[in-house]
Amino acid sequence: MSLRPRVLITAAALAAAASALPGPAAQAAGARSPDVAEAAPAPAAAARVSVAGEEKASDAELRYAAAGRARRIVIREPGSTYVKVHFASLRLVPGDRVTVADPAGREVHTYHGDPTVRRIPGDSAHTVHGRPGFAAMSVDGDTAVVTLHAAPRQNAAALTRQGFGARIDSYYRGFDQGEWAAANPGTFSVCGPDARRDVSCYQTSHPTEYARAGAVARQLLKGAGYCTAWRVGNTNRMLTNQHCMESAADLRASEFQFDYQCATCGGNDPRPGTKVSGAELIKLSPLRDLDYALFSVNDFASIQKFGTLYLDAREPVAQERIYIAGHGDVLPKRLSLYEDRDGGGYCKIDTVQSGVNTGYRCDTSGGNSGSPVLAASSHKVIALHHLGGCPNWGTRISRVNAEISGLIDNRPPAPGTARTS
């Protein structure tokens, strides 16, 4: 059957999440130099989660039946960029399963029961959202097909009375580009003409930059907000901004999509990639300080093939070349290598130090929060992007490393070897 929803809530509150926070606790001090600015923009004015969608209420059910082997619900939101289904309850006879898939079957998420009650080995990841039940991982596109796979049950009516079956109480849908622009007014910031391109555009001309971008993922927060996150070091560790993940509850409500990038340059042909859920929030620093969150994910083995990044725990150098990989404008992954401000010159460090930050004019936008800023000389991370304003700003990674070095394995493998951790 087809589902007719009513709007429950929007995600507008995500955009205001950072607005109540005070300005930076520390500003640049001491003698001024051309490379040391007085202060970066106040975080309250520049850092916020990109609003990506909304939640809609539902009262749909999938019940056992005396005839037929599968029953399904089709949730369709024309033009939406994703659909993420929340189950108020899921109770199945052993051996039966529910799947959430796109119509073509490119993405299929499988559950043999409520994973918050008992996780079945081999079942898909899930997220939790502060109320009973769980949300399946999202499916890209505007349609989700929810199917109960079960043999006919002569006692179907009795099973229904006992609470067996699936009940959907809401779902999240992703905004199209027009809705996204309306929900995210202002700049985040593109400094002149937007010089970003699909990562695949640089696979041949800049193979190292292309390869490093593999470790970068799109974060879907609470079903309705987007940021960027990335693997750091050799073990199960990831980094993003704290304003994208303020608590362990935010982590449990987040999913991370690796390899969401176009297969061809400018082709608008993204692949679904690999989606994992958050596991443990290890350490964080608030927006007013360093604005980072260090965490781990479930099903770590599934993302190891995409590579990892390492920290270049030094101070930036004026005019050194940099680049940024991320998911600005909630689009497939793009690389920011050039700044049109200089007529096509490479991105570089413009302000070495401003409080805890370093400044640059590499293009960023909503959804880029949490992106790694990499030094072209080492292809390691020297800043964690978190503020817009032209120049844009990233927390100097030397400051972050001082707090997390004992929690990560930041040792790159020797040439010709590979780590398996």
Short mmCIF file of C-alpha atoms in Angstrom, two decimals:
data_model
loop_
_atom_site.label_atom_id
_atom_site.label_comp_id
_atom_site.label_asym_id
_atom_site.label_seq_id
_atom_site.Cartn_x
_atom_site.Cartn_y
_atom_site.Cartn_z
CA MET A 1 0.00 0.00 0.00
CA SER A 2 1.07 3.62 -0.41
CA LEU A 3 1.58 5.79 2.66
CA ARG A 4 -0.02 9.23 3.04
CA PRO A 5 1.86 11.16 5.72
CA ARG A 6 1.22 14.21 7.82
CA VAL A 7 4.06 16.54 8.82
CA LEU A 8 5.30 15.92 12.36
CA ILE A 9 8.27 18.26 12.83
CA THR A 10 10.88 19.99 10.72
CA ALA A 11 14.60 20.00 11.30
CA ALA A 12 14.85 23.77 11.67
CA ALA A 13 15.94 23.38 15.26
CA LEU A 14 19.17 21.83 14.04
CA ALA A 15 20.19 25.07 12.40
CA ALA A 16 19.71 26.96 15.65
CA ALA A 17 21.56 24.43 17.79
CA ALA A 18 24.76 26.44 17.90
CA SER A 19 23.20 29.90 18.11
CA ALA A 20 23.00 29.99 21.90
CA LEU A 21 26.66 29.23 22.42
CA PRO A 22 29.00 32.03 23.52
CA GLY A 23 31.93 33.29 21.50
CA PRO A 24 35.43 31.84 21.67
CA ALA A 25 37.00 31.66 25.08
CA ALA A 26 40.41 32.57 23.72
CA GLN A 27 41.43 35.14 21.13
CA ALA A 28 44.80 35.74 19.55
CA ALA A 29 47.14 37.47 21.95
CA GLY A 30 50.56 39.08 21.95
CA ALA A 31 52.29 41.00 19.18
CA ARG A 32 50.44 41.19 15.91
CA SER A 33 51.91 40.00 12.63
CA PRO A 34 50.46 39.75 9.12
CA ASP A 35 49.75 36.08 9.78
CA VAL A 36 48.06 36.47 13.17
CA ALA A 37 44.58 37.97 13.05
CA GLU A 38 42.80 39.59 15.99
CA ALA A 39 39.99 37.01 16.13
CA ALA A 40 38.08 34.49 14.10
CA PRO A 41 34.31 34.94 13.64
CA ALA A 42 32.20 34.22 16.69
CA PRO A 43 31.10 30.57 16.55
CA ALA A 44 27.47 31.49 17.21
CA ALA A 45 27.42 33.44 13.97
CA ALA A 46 29.14 30.96 11.70
CA ALA A 47 28.88 27.35 12.89
CA ARG A 48 25.68 25.38 12.51
CA VAL A 49 24.41 22.07 11.25
CA SER A 50 23.09 22.10 7.69
CA VAL A 51 19.33 21.42 7.76
CA ALA A 52 18.84 18.54 5.35
CA GLY A 53 15.29 17.28 5.82
CA GLU A 54 12.25 16.83 8.01
CA GLU A 55 10.42 14.16 9.98
CA LYS A 56 6.88 13.10 9.07
CA ALA A 57 4.41 11.14 11.17
CA SER A 58 2.99 7.79 10.11
CA ASP A 59 0.58 5.20 11.48
CA ALA A 60 1.38 2.38 9.04
CA GLU A 61 1.50 -1.28 10.03
CA LEU A 62 2.67 -4.52 8.47
CA ARG A 63 0.70 -7.44 9.91
CA TYR A 64 0.97 -11.18 9.52
CA ALA A 65 -1.52 -12.71 7.08
CA ALA A 66 -3.05 -16.13 6.49
CA ALA A 67 -2.17 -15.97 2.79
CA GLY A 68 0.74 -14.57 0.77
CA ARG A 69 4.44 -14.60 1.56
CA ALA A 70 5.22 -10.87 1.63
CA ARG A 71 3.42 -7.68 2.56
CA ARG A 72 4.82 -4.24 1.89
CA ILE A 73 4.42 -0.51 2.40
CA VAL A 74 5.74 2.01 -0.13
CA ILE A 75 6.78 5.38 1.27
CA ARG A 76 7.25 7.87 -1.57
CA GLU A 77 8.16 11.55 -1.27
CA PRO A 78 8.65 12.88 -4.83
CA GLY A 79 11.95 14.71 -5.24
CA SER A 80 13.31 13.80 -1.82
CA THR A 81 16.98 12.86 -1.58
CA TYR A 82 16.58 10.12 1.03
CA VAL A 83 13.97 8.32 3.14
CA LYS A 84 14.72 6.98 6.63
CA VAL A 85 12.04 4.87 8.33
CA HIS A 86 11.42 4.79 12.11
CA PHE A 87 9.79 1.70 13.63
CA ALA A 88 7.85 2.16 16.87
CA SER A 89 7.90 -1.62 17.22
CA LEU A 90 9.13 -4.66 15.31
CA ARG A 91 8.30 -8.14 16.61
CA LEU A 92 8.74 -11.09 14.27
CA VAL A 93 8.43 -14.86 14.35
CA PRO A 94 11.94 -16.39 14.35
CA GLY A 95 13.21 -16.69 10.78
CA ASP A 96 11.05 -13.88 9.40
CA ARG A 97 12.49 -10.50 8.45
CA VAL A 98 11.66 -6.94 7.43
CA THR A 99 13.61 -5.14 4.72
CA VAL A 100 13.83 -1.44 3.93
CA ALA A 101 15.03 -0.88 0.37
CA ASP A 102 14.99 1.48 -2.57
CA PRO A 103 12.81 0.30 -5.48
CA ALA A 104 15.82 -0.89 -7.51
CA GLY A 105 17.27 -2.88 -4.63
CA ARG A 106 20.63 -1.08 -4.67
CA GLU A 107 20.27 -0.54 -0.92
CA VAL A 108 18.61 -3.17 1.25
CA HIS A 109 18.57 -2.97 5.06
CA THR A 110 17.45 -6.15 6.84
CA TYR A 111 16.08 -6.66 10.37
CA HIS A 112 14.93 -9.91 11.99
CA GLY A 113 13.59 -8.04 15.00
CA ASP A 114 14.00 -4.89 17.06
CA PRO A 115 17.80 -4.44 17.38
CA THR A 116 17.37 -2.38 20.55
CA VAL A 117 15.97 -5.53 22.20
CA ARG A 118 18.30 -8.06 20.62
CA ARG A 119 20.77 -7.53 17.79
CA ILE A 120 20.75 -10.42 15.33
CA PRO A 121 24.19 -11.11 13.78
CA GLY A 122 24.19 -10.08 10.14
CA ASP A 123 21.37 -7.58 10.47
CA SER A 124 21.85 -4.04 9.20
CA ALA A 125 22.90 -1.10 11.32
CA HIS A 126 20.30 1.17 12.92
CA THR A 127 19.96 4.44 14.81
CA VAL A 128 17.96 5.41 17.90
CA HIS A 129 16.18 8.71 18.44
CA GLY A 130 15.24 9.20 22.07
CA ARG A 131 11.99 7.24 22.04
CA PRO A 132 10.97 3.57 21.86
CA GLY A 133 11.91 1.70 18.71
CA PHE A 134 14.63 2.38 16.17
CA ALA A 135 15.25 3.83 12.72
CA ALA A 136 16.50 1.79 9.80
CA MET A 137 19.43 3.15 7.87
CA SER A 138 18.36 5.61 5.19
CA VAL A 139 17.89 4.75 1.53
CA ASP A 140 18.95 7.27 -1.09
CA GLY A 141 16.24 8.63 -3.36
CA ASP A 142 12.59 9.50 -2.83
CA THR A 143 11.12 6.04 -2.19
CA ALA A 144 11.50 3.40 0.52
CA VAL A 145 9.88 -0.01 0.19
CA VAL A 146 9.26 -1.72 3.56
CA THR A 147 8.54 -5.43 3.21
CA LEU A 148 7.59 -8.13 5.72
CA HIS A 149 9.00 -11.43 4.47
CA ALA A 150 7.02 -14.21 6.17
CA ALA A 151 5.28 -17.44 5.33
CA PRO A 152 1.45 -17.50 5.60
CA ARG A 153 0.34 -17.87 9.21
CA GLN A 154 -2.99 -19.49 10.07
CA ASN A 155 -2.72 -17.83 13.48
CA ALA A 156 -2.15 -14.38 11.93
CA ALA A 157 -4.95 -12.72 13.92
CA ALA A 158 -3.58 -14.08 17.18
CA LEU A 159 -0.07 -12.86 16.28
CA THR A 160 -1.44 -9.37 15.66
CA ARG A 161 -3.18 -9.34 19.04
CA GLN A 162 0.12 -10.35 20.66
CA GLY A 163 1.94 -7.41 19.07
CA PHE A 164 3.72 -9.23 16.25
CA GLY A 165 4.38 -7.36 13.02
CA ALA A 166 5.88 -3.94 12.26
CA ARG A 167 4.55 -0.51 13.18
CA ILE A 168 6.00 2.62 11.57
CA ASP A 169 5.37 5.82 13.52
CA SER A 170 7.43 8.25 11.43
CA TYR A 171 10.03 8.67 8.73
CA TYR A 172 12.55 11.29 7.64
CA ARG A 173 12.79 12.66 4.11
CA GLY A 174 15.66 14.62 2.60
CA PHE A 175 15.15 18.05 1.07
CA ASP A 176 15.74 18.63 -2.62
CA GLN A 177 18.16 21.42 -3.57
CA GLY A 178 15.46 24.11 -3.61
CA GLU A 179 14.16 23.15 -0.18
CA TRP A 180 17.69 22.91 1.14
CA ALA A 181 18.54 26.42 -0.08
CA ALA A 182 15.40 27.83 1.56
CA ALA A 183 16.15 26.08 4.86
CA ASN A 184 19.78 27.21 4.90
CA PRO A 185 19.84 30.92 4.01
CA GLY A 186 23.12 32.78 3.77
CA THR A 187 26.63 31.70 2.96
CA PHE A 188 28.70 29.04 4.73
CA SER A 189 31.01 30.23 2.77
CA VAL A 190 31.90 30.11 -0.91
CA CYS A 191 34.55 32.79 -1.45
CA GLY A 192 33.74 33.99 -4.96
CA PRO A 193 32.87 31.55 -7.76
CA ASP A 194 32.55 28.01 -6.43
CA ALA A 195 35.71 26.13 -7.42
CA ARG A 196 34.75 22.75 -5.94
CA ARG A 197 34.44 19.70 -8.19
CA ASP A 198 33.48 16.05 -7.82
CA VAL A 199 36.33 14.01 -6.36
CA SER A 200 36.30 11.83 -9.49
CA CYS A 201 37.39 14.87 -11.52
CA TYR A 202 40.81 14.60 -9.88
CA GLN A 203 41.33 10.85 -9.99
CA THR A 204 43.97 11.17 -12.72
CA SER A 205 45.37 14.68 -12.26
CA HIS A 206 45.62 14.56 -8.44
CA PRO A 207 45.62 10.87 -7.50
CA THR A 208 46.87 11.36 -3.94
CA GLU A 209 44.24 13.97 -3.10
CA TYR A 210 41.62 11.69 -4.64
CA ALA A 211 42.80 8.73 -2.57
CA ARG A 212 42.84 10.68 0.70
CA ALA A 213 39.24 11.77 0.13
CA GLY A 214 38.15 8.16 0.45
CA ALA A 215 38.36 8.38 4.25
CA VAL A 216 35.75 11.17 4.32
CA ALA A 217 32.08 10.37 5.02
CA ARG A 218 28.76 12.20 5.05
CA GLN A 219 27.09 12.33 8.48
CA LEU A 220 23.28 12.25 8.70
CA LEU A 221 22.40 13.60 12.17
CA LYS A 222 19.02 12.80 13.76
CA GLY A 223 17.64 11.96 10.35
CA ALA A 224 17.53 15.59 9.27
CA GLY A 225 20.93 17.34 9.45
CA TYR A 226 24.19 16.94 7.54
CA CYS A 227 27.86 17.32 8.43
CA THR A 228 31.13 15.70 7.33
CA ALA A 229 33.20 13.18 9.32
CA TRP A 230 36.37 11.22 8.61
CA ARG A 231 38.51 8.31 9.75
CA VAL A 232 41.64 9.19 11.71
CA GLY A 233 44.56 6.85 12.37
CA ASN A 234 44.77 3.08 12.15
CA THR A 235 42.06 2.05 14.59
CA ASN A 236 38.30 2.56 14.85
CA ARG A 237 38.34 6.33 15.34
CA MET A 238 36.57 9.16 13.54
CA LEU A 239 36.46 12.95 13.89
CA THR A 240 33.85 15.61 13.23
CA ASN A 241 32.82 18.89 14.90
CA GLN A 242 31.26 18.92 18.34
CA HIS A 243 28.52 21.19 17.02
CA CYS A 244 27.64 18.21 14.77
CA MET A 245 27.67 15.77 17.69
CA GLU A 246 26.97 17.31 21.08
CA SER A 247 26.31 14.08 23.00
CA ALA A 248 26.32 10.30 22.96
CA ALA A 249 22.63 10.51 22.07
CA ASP A 250 23.53 12.47 18.92
CA LEU A 251 26.02 9.75 17.99
CA ARG A 252 23.42 7.01 18.43
CA ALA A 253 21.12 9.02 16.14
CA SER A 254 23.77 9.42 13.41
CA GLU A 255 24.72 7.41 10.37
CA PHE A 256 27.89 7.81 8.31
CA GLN A 257 27.96 7.24 4.56
CA PHE A 258 31.31 6.41 2.98
CA ASP A 259 31.97 6.43 -0.78
CA TYR A 260 29.01 8.69 -1.51
CA GLN A 261 30.58 10.28 -4.58
CA CYS A 262 29.95 10.50 -8.29
CA ALA A 263 31.44 7.77 -10.44
CA THR A 264 32.18 10.23 -13.25
CA CYS A 265 33.24 13.87 -13.21
CA GLY A 266 30.10 16.02 -13.30
CA GLY A 267 28.00 12.95 -13.98
CA ASN A 268 25.48 13.31 -11.13
CA ASP A 269 25.74 9.53 -10.73
CA PRO A 270 26.55 8.92 -7.06
CA ARG A 271 26.78 5.40 -5.74
CA PRO A 272 25.02 4.51 -2.48
CA GLY A 273 28.28 3.74 -0.74
CA THR A 274 28.52 2.11 2.67
CA LYS A 275 26.54 3.31 5.70
CA VAL A 276 27.51 2.64 9.32
CA SER A 277 26.11 3.80 12.65
CA GLY A 278 27.83 5.44 15.60
CA ALA A 279 29.21 3.35 18.46
CA GLU A 280 31.11 5.16 21.26
CA LEU A 281 31.64 8.87 21.90
CA ILE A 282 35.23 8.95 23.14
CA LYS A 283 36.09 12.62 23.67
CA LEU A 284 34.78 16.02 22.69
CA SER A 285 35.54 19.70 23.03
CA PRO A 286 32.72 22.26 22.74
CA LEU A 287 32.29 24.82 19.99
CA ARG A 288 33.56 27.60 22.23
CA ASP A 289 36.88 25.72 22.59
CA LEU A 290 38.19 23.34 19.89
CA ASP A 291 34.88 22.07 18.46
CA TYR A 292 35.75 18.42 17.87
CA ALA A 293 34.16 15.05 18.60
CA LEU A 294 36.18 11.81 18.54
CA PHE A 295 34.13 8.63 18.23
CA SER A 296 33.97 5.08 16.89
CA VAL A 297 31.50 3.34 14.59
CA ASN A 298 29.83 -0.04 14.34
CA ASP A 299 30.83 -2.50 11.60
CA PHE A 300 34.27 -0.91 11.34
CA ALA A 301 35.52 -3.66 9.01
CA SER A 302 33.13 -2.52 6.28
CA ILE A 303 34.77 0.92 5.98
CA GLN A 304 38.46 0.05 6.31
CA LYS A 305 38.78 -0.32 2.54
CA PHE A 306 38.16 3.41 2.11
CA GLY A 307 41.41 4.33 3.85
CA THR A 308 42.21 6.68 6.69
CA LEU A 309 43.79 10.06 7.40
CA TYR A 310 46.63 11.04 9.70
CA LEU A 311 47.22 14.23 11.67
CA ASP A 312 50.07 16.62 10.82
CA ALA A 313 50.49 17.87 14.38
CA ARG A 314 52.37 21.06 13.57
CA GLU A 315 51.47 24.69 13.07
CA PRO A 316 50.33 25.79 9.59
CA VAL A 317 52.70 27.82 7.44
CA ALA A 318 51.64 31.00 5.67
CA GLN A 319 50.77 30.44 2.00
CA GLU A 320 51.23 26.65 2.16
CA ARG A 321 48.97 24.73 -0.21
CA ILE A 322 45.95 22.96 1.28
CA TYR A 323 42.82 21.14 0.13
CA ILE A 324 39.48 20.11 1.66
CA ALA A 325 37.29 17.07 1.02
CA GLY A 326 33.69 17.12 2.20
CA HIS A 327 29.95 17.06 1.63
CA GLY A 328 28.99 20.71 1.31
CA ASP A 329 25.43 21.48 0.13
CA VAL A 330 24.56 17.83 1.06
CA LEU A 331 25.94 16.83 -2.34
CA PRO A 332 28.16 13.88 -3.25
CA LYS A 333 31.73 14.32 -2.05
CA ARG A 334 33.71 17.16 -3.63
CA LEU A 335 37.29 18.38 -3.40
CA SER A 336 38.19 22.01 -2.88
CA LEU A 337 41.65 22.37 -4.44
CA TYR A 338 41.47 25.82 -5.99
CA GLU A 339 40.32 29.27 -4.92
CA ASP A 340 38.96 31.41 -7.75
CA ARG A 341 39.88 34.47 -5.74
CA ASP A 342 43.37 34.05 -7.22
CA GLY A 343 42.16 33.24 -10.71
CA GLY A 344 42.42 29.51 -10.24
CA GLY A 345 45.35 29.36 -7.84
CA TYR A 346 45.56 26.52 -5.34
CA CYS A 347 43.95 26.87 -1.92
CA LYS A 348 46.41 28.04 0.72
CA ILE A 349 46.72 29.17 4.31
CA ASP A 350 45.93 32.89 4.47
CA THR A 351 45.87 33.40 8.24
CA VAL A 352 48.21 31.14 10.17
CA GLN A 353 46.68 31.74 13.58
CA SER A 354 43.58 33.38 14.99
CA GLY A 355 42.90 32.08 18.47
CA VAL A 356 42.70 28.31 18.02
CA ASN A 357 41.96 28.65 14.30
CA THR A 358 43.72 28.94 10.98
CA GLY A 359 42.14 30.73 8.01
CA TYR A 360 41.81 30.01 4.27
CA ARG A 361 39.61 30.80 1.27
CA CYS A 362 39.00 27.25 0.12
CA ASP A 363 35.30 27.03 -0.72
CA THR A 364 33.01 25.41 1.86
CA SER A 365 29.27 25.45 2.51
CA GLY A 366 26.56 23.93 4.66
CA GLY A 367 27.39 20.28 5.28
CA ASN A 368 31.16 20.89 5.24
CA SER A 369 31.31 21.22 9.03
CA GLY A 370 33.77 18.61 10.27
CA SER A 371 35.72 18.39 7.00
CA PRO A 372 39.48 17.72 7.13
CA VAL A 373 41.81 20.45 5.88
CA LEU A 374 44.89 18.70 4.48
CA ALA A 375 48.38 20.04 3.84
CA ALA A 376 49.44 19.28 0.27
CA SER A 377 53.04 18.82 1.41
CA SER A 378 52.23 15.83 3.63
CA HIS A 379 48.65 14.92 2.64
CA LYS A 380 47.89 14.89 6.36
CA VAL A 381 45.30 16.92 8.26
CA ILE A 382 46.38 20.29 9.64
CA ALA A 383 42.95 21.72 10.55
CA LEU A 384 39.36 20.68 11.30
CA HIS A 385 36.99 22.93 9.34
CA HIS A 386 34.19 24.44 11.42
CA LEU A 387 33.50 28.12 10.61
CA GLY A 388 32.58 30.09 7.50
CA GLY A 389 32.99 33.76 6.68
CA CYS A 390 35.65 34.24 3.95
CA PRO A 391 38.18 33.55 5.16
CA ASN A 392 36.85 30.24 6.39
CA TRP A 393 38.27 28.74 9.54
CA GLY A 394 39.44 25.44 10.92
CA THR A 395 40.65 24.48 14.38
CA ARG A 396 44.41 23.95 14.17
CA ILE A 397 44.93 20.20 14.40
CA SER A 398 47.97 20.69 16.63
CA ARG A 399 45.53 21.79 19.35
CA VAL A 400 43.25 18.81 18.79
CA ASN A 401 46.15 16.36 18.70
CA ALA A 402 47.37 17.61 22.07
CA GLU A 403 44.10 16.34 23.58
CA ILE A 404 43.55 13.09 21.66
CA SER A 405 47.02 11.77 20.81
CA GLY A 406 46.75 9.03 23.43
CA LEU A 407 43.38 7.91 22.03
CA ILE A 408 44.38 7.37 18.39
CA ASP A 409 47.10 5.50 16.50
CA ASN A 410 48.52 8.26 14.31
CA ARG A 411 51.49 6.26 12.96
CA PRO A 412 51.36 5.84 9.18
CA PRO A 413 52.55 2.43 7.99
CA ALA A 414 56.07 2.18 6.65
CA PRO A 415 56.32 2.39 2.84
CA GLY A 416 55.45 -0.92 1.25
CA THR A 417 53.47 -2.18 4.24
CA ALA A 418 49.82 -1.98 5.23
CA ARG A 419 48.05 -2.08 8.56
CA THR A 420 45.15 -4.45 9.13
CA SER A 421 43.77 -2.84 12.30
#
